[in-house]
XYZ file of C-alpha atoms in Angstrom:
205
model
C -57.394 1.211 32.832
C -61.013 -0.910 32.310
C -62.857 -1.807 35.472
C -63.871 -5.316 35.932
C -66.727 -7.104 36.931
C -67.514 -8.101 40.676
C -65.017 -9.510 42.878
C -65.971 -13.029 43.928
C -64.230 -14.211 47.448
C -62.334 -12.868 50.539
C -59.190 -13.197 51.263
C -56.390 -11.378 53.443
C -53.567 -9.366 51.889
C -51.385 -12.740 52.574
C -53.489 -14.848 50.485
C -53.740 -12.559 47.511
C -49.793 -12.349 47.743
C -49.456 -16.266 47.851
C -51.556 -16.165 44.801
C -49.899 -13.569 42.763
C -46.271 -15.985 43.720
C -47.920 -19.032 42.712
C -48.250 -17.767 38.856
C -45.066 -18.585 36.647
C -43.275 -15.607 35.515
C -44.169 -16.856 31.556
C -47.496 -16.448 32.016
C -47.540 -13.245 34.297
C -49.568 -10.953 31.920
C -52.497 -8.629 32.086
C -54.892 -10.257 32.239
C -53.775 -13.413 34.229
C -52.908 -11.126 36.752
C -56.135 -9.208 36.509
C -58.455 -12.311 36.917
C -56.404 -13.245 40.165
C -57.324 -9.862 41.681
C -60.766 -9.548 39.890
C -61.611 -12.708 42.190
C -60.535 -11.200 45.226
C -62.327 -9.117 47.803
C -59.389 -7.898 50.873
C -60.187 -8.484 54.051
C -59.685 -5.184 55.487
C -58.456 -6.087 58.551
C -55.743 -7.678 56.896
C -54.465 -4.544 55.948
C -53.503 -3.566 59.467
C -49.988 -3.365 59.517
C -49.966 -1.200 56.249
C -52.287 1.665 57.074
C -50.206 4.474 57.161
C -51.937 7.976 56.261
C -50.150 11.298 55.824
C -51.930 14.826 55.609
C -49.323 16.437 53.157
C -49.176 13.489 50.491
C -50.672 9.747 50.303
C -48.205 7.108 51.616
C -46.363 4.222 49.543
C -46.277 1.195 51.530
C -44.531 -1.871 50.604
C -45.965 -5.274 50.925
C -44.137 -7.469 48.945
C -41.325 -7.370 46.347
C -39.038 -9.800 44.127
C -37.723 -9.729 40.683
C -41.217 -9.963 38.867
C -43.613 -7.730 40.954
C -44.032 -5.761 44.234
C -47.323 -5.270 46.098
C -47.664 -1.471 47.119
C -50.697 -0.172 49.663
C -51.183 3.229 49.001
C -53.049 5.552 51.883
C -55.288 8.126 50.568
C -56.676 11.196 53.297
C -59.600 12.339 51.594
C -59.261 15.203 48.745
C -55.743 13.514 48.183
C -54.474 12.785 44.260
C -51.393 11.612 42.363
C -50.002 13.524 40.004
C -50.567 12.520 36.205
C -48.234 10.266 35.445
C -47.095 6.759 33.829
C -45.155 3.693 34.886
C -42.230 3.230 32.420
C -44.086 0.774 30.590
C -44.346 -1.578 33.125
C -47.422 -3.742 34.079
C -49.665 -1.991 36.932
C -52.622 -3.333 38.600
C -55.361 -1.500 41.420
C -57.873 -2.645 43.952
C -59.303 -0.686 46.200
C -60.409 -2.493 49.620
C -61.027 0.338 51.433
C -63.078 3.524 50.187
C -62.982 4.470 46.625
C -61.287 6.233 44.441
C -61.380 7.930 40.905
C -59.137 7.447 37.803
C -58.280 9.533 35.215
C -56.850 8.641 32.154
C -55.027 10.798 29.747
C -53.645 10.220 25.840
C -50.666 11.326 25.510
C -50.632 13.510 21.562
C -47.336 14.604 21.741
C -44.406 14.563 23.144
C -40.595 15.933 22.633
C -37.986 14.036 24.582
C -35.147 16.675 23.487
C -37.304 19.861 25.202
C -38.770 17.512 27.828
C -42.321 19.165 26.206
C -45.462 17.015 25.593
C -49.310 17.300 25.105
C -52.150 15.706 26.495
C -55.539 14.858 26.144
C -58.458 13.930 29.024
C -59.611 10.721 28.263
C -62.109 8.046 30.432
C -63.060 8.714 34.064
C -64.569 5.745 36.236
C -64.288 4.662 39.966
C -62.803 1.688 41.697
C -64.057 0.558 44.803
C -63.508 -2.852 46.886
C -65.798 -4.878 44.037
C -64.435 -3.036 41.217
C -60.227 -3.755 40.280
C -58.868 -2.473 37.318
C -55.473 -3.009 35.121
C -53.545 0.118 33.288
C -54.672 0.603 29.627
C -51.247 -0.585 27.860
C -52.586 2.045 25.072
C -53.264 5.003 27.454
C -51.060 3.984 30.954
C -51.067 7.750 31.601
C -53.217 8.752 34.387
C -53.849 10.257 38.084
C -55.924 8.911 41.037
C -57.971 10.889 43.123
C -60.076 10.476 46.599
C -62.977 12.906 46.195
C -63.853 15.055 48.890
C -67.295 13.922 48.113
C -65.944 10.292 49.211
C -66.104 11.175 52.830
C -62.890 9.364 54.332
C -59.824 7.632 53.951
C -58.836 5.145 51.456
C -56.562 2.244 50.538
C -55.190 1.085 47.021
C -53.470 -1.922 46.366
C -50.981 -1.875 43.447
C -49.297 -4.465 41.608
C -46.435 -3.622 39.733
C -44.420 -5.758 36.902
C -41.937 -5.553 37.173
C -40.971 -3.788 39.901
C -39.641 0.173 38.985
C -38.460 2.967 41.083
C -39.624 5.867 39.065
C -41.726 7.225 36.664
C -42.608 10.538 34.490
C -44.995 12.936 35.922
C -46.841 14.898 33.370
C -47.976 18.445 33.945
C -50.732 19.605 30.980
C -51.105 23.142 32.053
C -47.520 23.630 31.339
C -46.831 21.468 28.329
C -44.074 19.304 29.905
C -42.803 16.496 31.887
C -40.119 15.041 34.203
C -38.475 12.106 36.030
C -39.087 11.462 39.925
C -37.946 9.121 42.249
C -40.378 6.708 43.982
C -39.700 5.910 47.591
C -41.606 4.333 50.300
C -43.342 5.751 53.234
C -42.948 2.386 55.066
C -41.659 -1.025 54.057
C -43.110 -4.554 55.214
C -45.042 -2.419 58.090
C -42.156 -0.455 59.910
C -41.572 3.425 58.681
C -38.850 4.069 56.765
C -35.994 6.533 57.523
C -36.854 10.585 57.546
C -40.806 8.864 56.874
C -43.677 10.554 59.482
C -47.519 8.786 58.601
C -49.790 8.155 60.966
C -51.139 4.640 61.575
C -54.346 4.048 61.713
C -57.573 2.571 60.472
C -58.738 3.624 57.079
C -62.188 5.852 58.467
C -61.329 9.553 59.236
């Protein structure tokens, strides 16, 4: 992922979803996409109906979705991470309007899709916060996402995905292998989703 320079104008969560419609599929690429976020700082309040924290795990909440991307708010409790992982080669973007978090990218050196075995490689660390988006590395799109203790409190991703997928390989180093997992939501368009508990809320522990 590369971080990109300040954010230039507020808008709610609707607005930014208007915008990402109004591009033409043809032309829905990295960095078209990128400079539509980049320009963006999200109102927070916005974000209402899709804060939704959990203490076991961080919570996928669905925003938007059609045939060429979905819009995903992601709730972070503080000292939460993902797991290392990748998003079947799709196009991913992240903004963070709430908090900040920490990315870490990995290069992936080997990998053996017989043994389900593979080898990786710590690669760039930076931070994301509300003035600071960022867009997956198509030449390292392995990575994890972390809220720092030292961060103090909540926080709240967006993610844009293109297209749309439902579920990726998670990568564990200290072993030497990897596996497929199903991606779910903890809530969809603001209401919880079957067998889901999360705790709504605003984004300051």
């Amino acid at each position: 992922m590369t971080p990109q320079p300040d954010a230039l104008a507020e808008r709610t969560i609707e607005q930014l979803v208007d915008g990402l419609r109004g591009i033409p599929g043809a032309v829905f690429t990295r960095d078209r996409v990128l400079r539509e976020i980049g320009r963006t700082v999200l109102d927070p309040g916005s974000l209402g109906p899709y804060l939704f924290f959990r203490r076991s795990h961080y919570t996928r909440n669905l925003i938007f979705r059609n045939d060429l991307f979905e819009v995903v708010a992601i709730g972070w409790e503080p000292a939460q991470a993902s797991a290392i992982h990748n998003h079947r080669g799709q196009e991913c973007w992240m903004g963070v309007p709430i908090g900040r978090l920490e990315v870490r990218n990995y290069r992936l050196l080997e990998k053996d899709e017989t043994s389900r075995t593979c080898r990786l490689q710590p690669s760039e660390r930076y931070e994301m916060d509300p003035l600071h988006p960022a867009a997956v590395d198509p030449t390292e799109p392995i990575h994890s996402v972390h809220n720092l203790p030292e961060y103090g409190g909540r926080a709240m991703s967006i993610h844009v995905y293109s297209r749309p997928f439902d579920s990726c390989e998670i990568y564990q180093p200290e072993q030497g292998r990897y596996y497929d997992v199903s991606l779910g939501y903890t809530t969809r368009f603001g209401v919880l989703c079957p067998g889901e508990m999360a705790e709504a809320g605003l984004a300051i522990s």
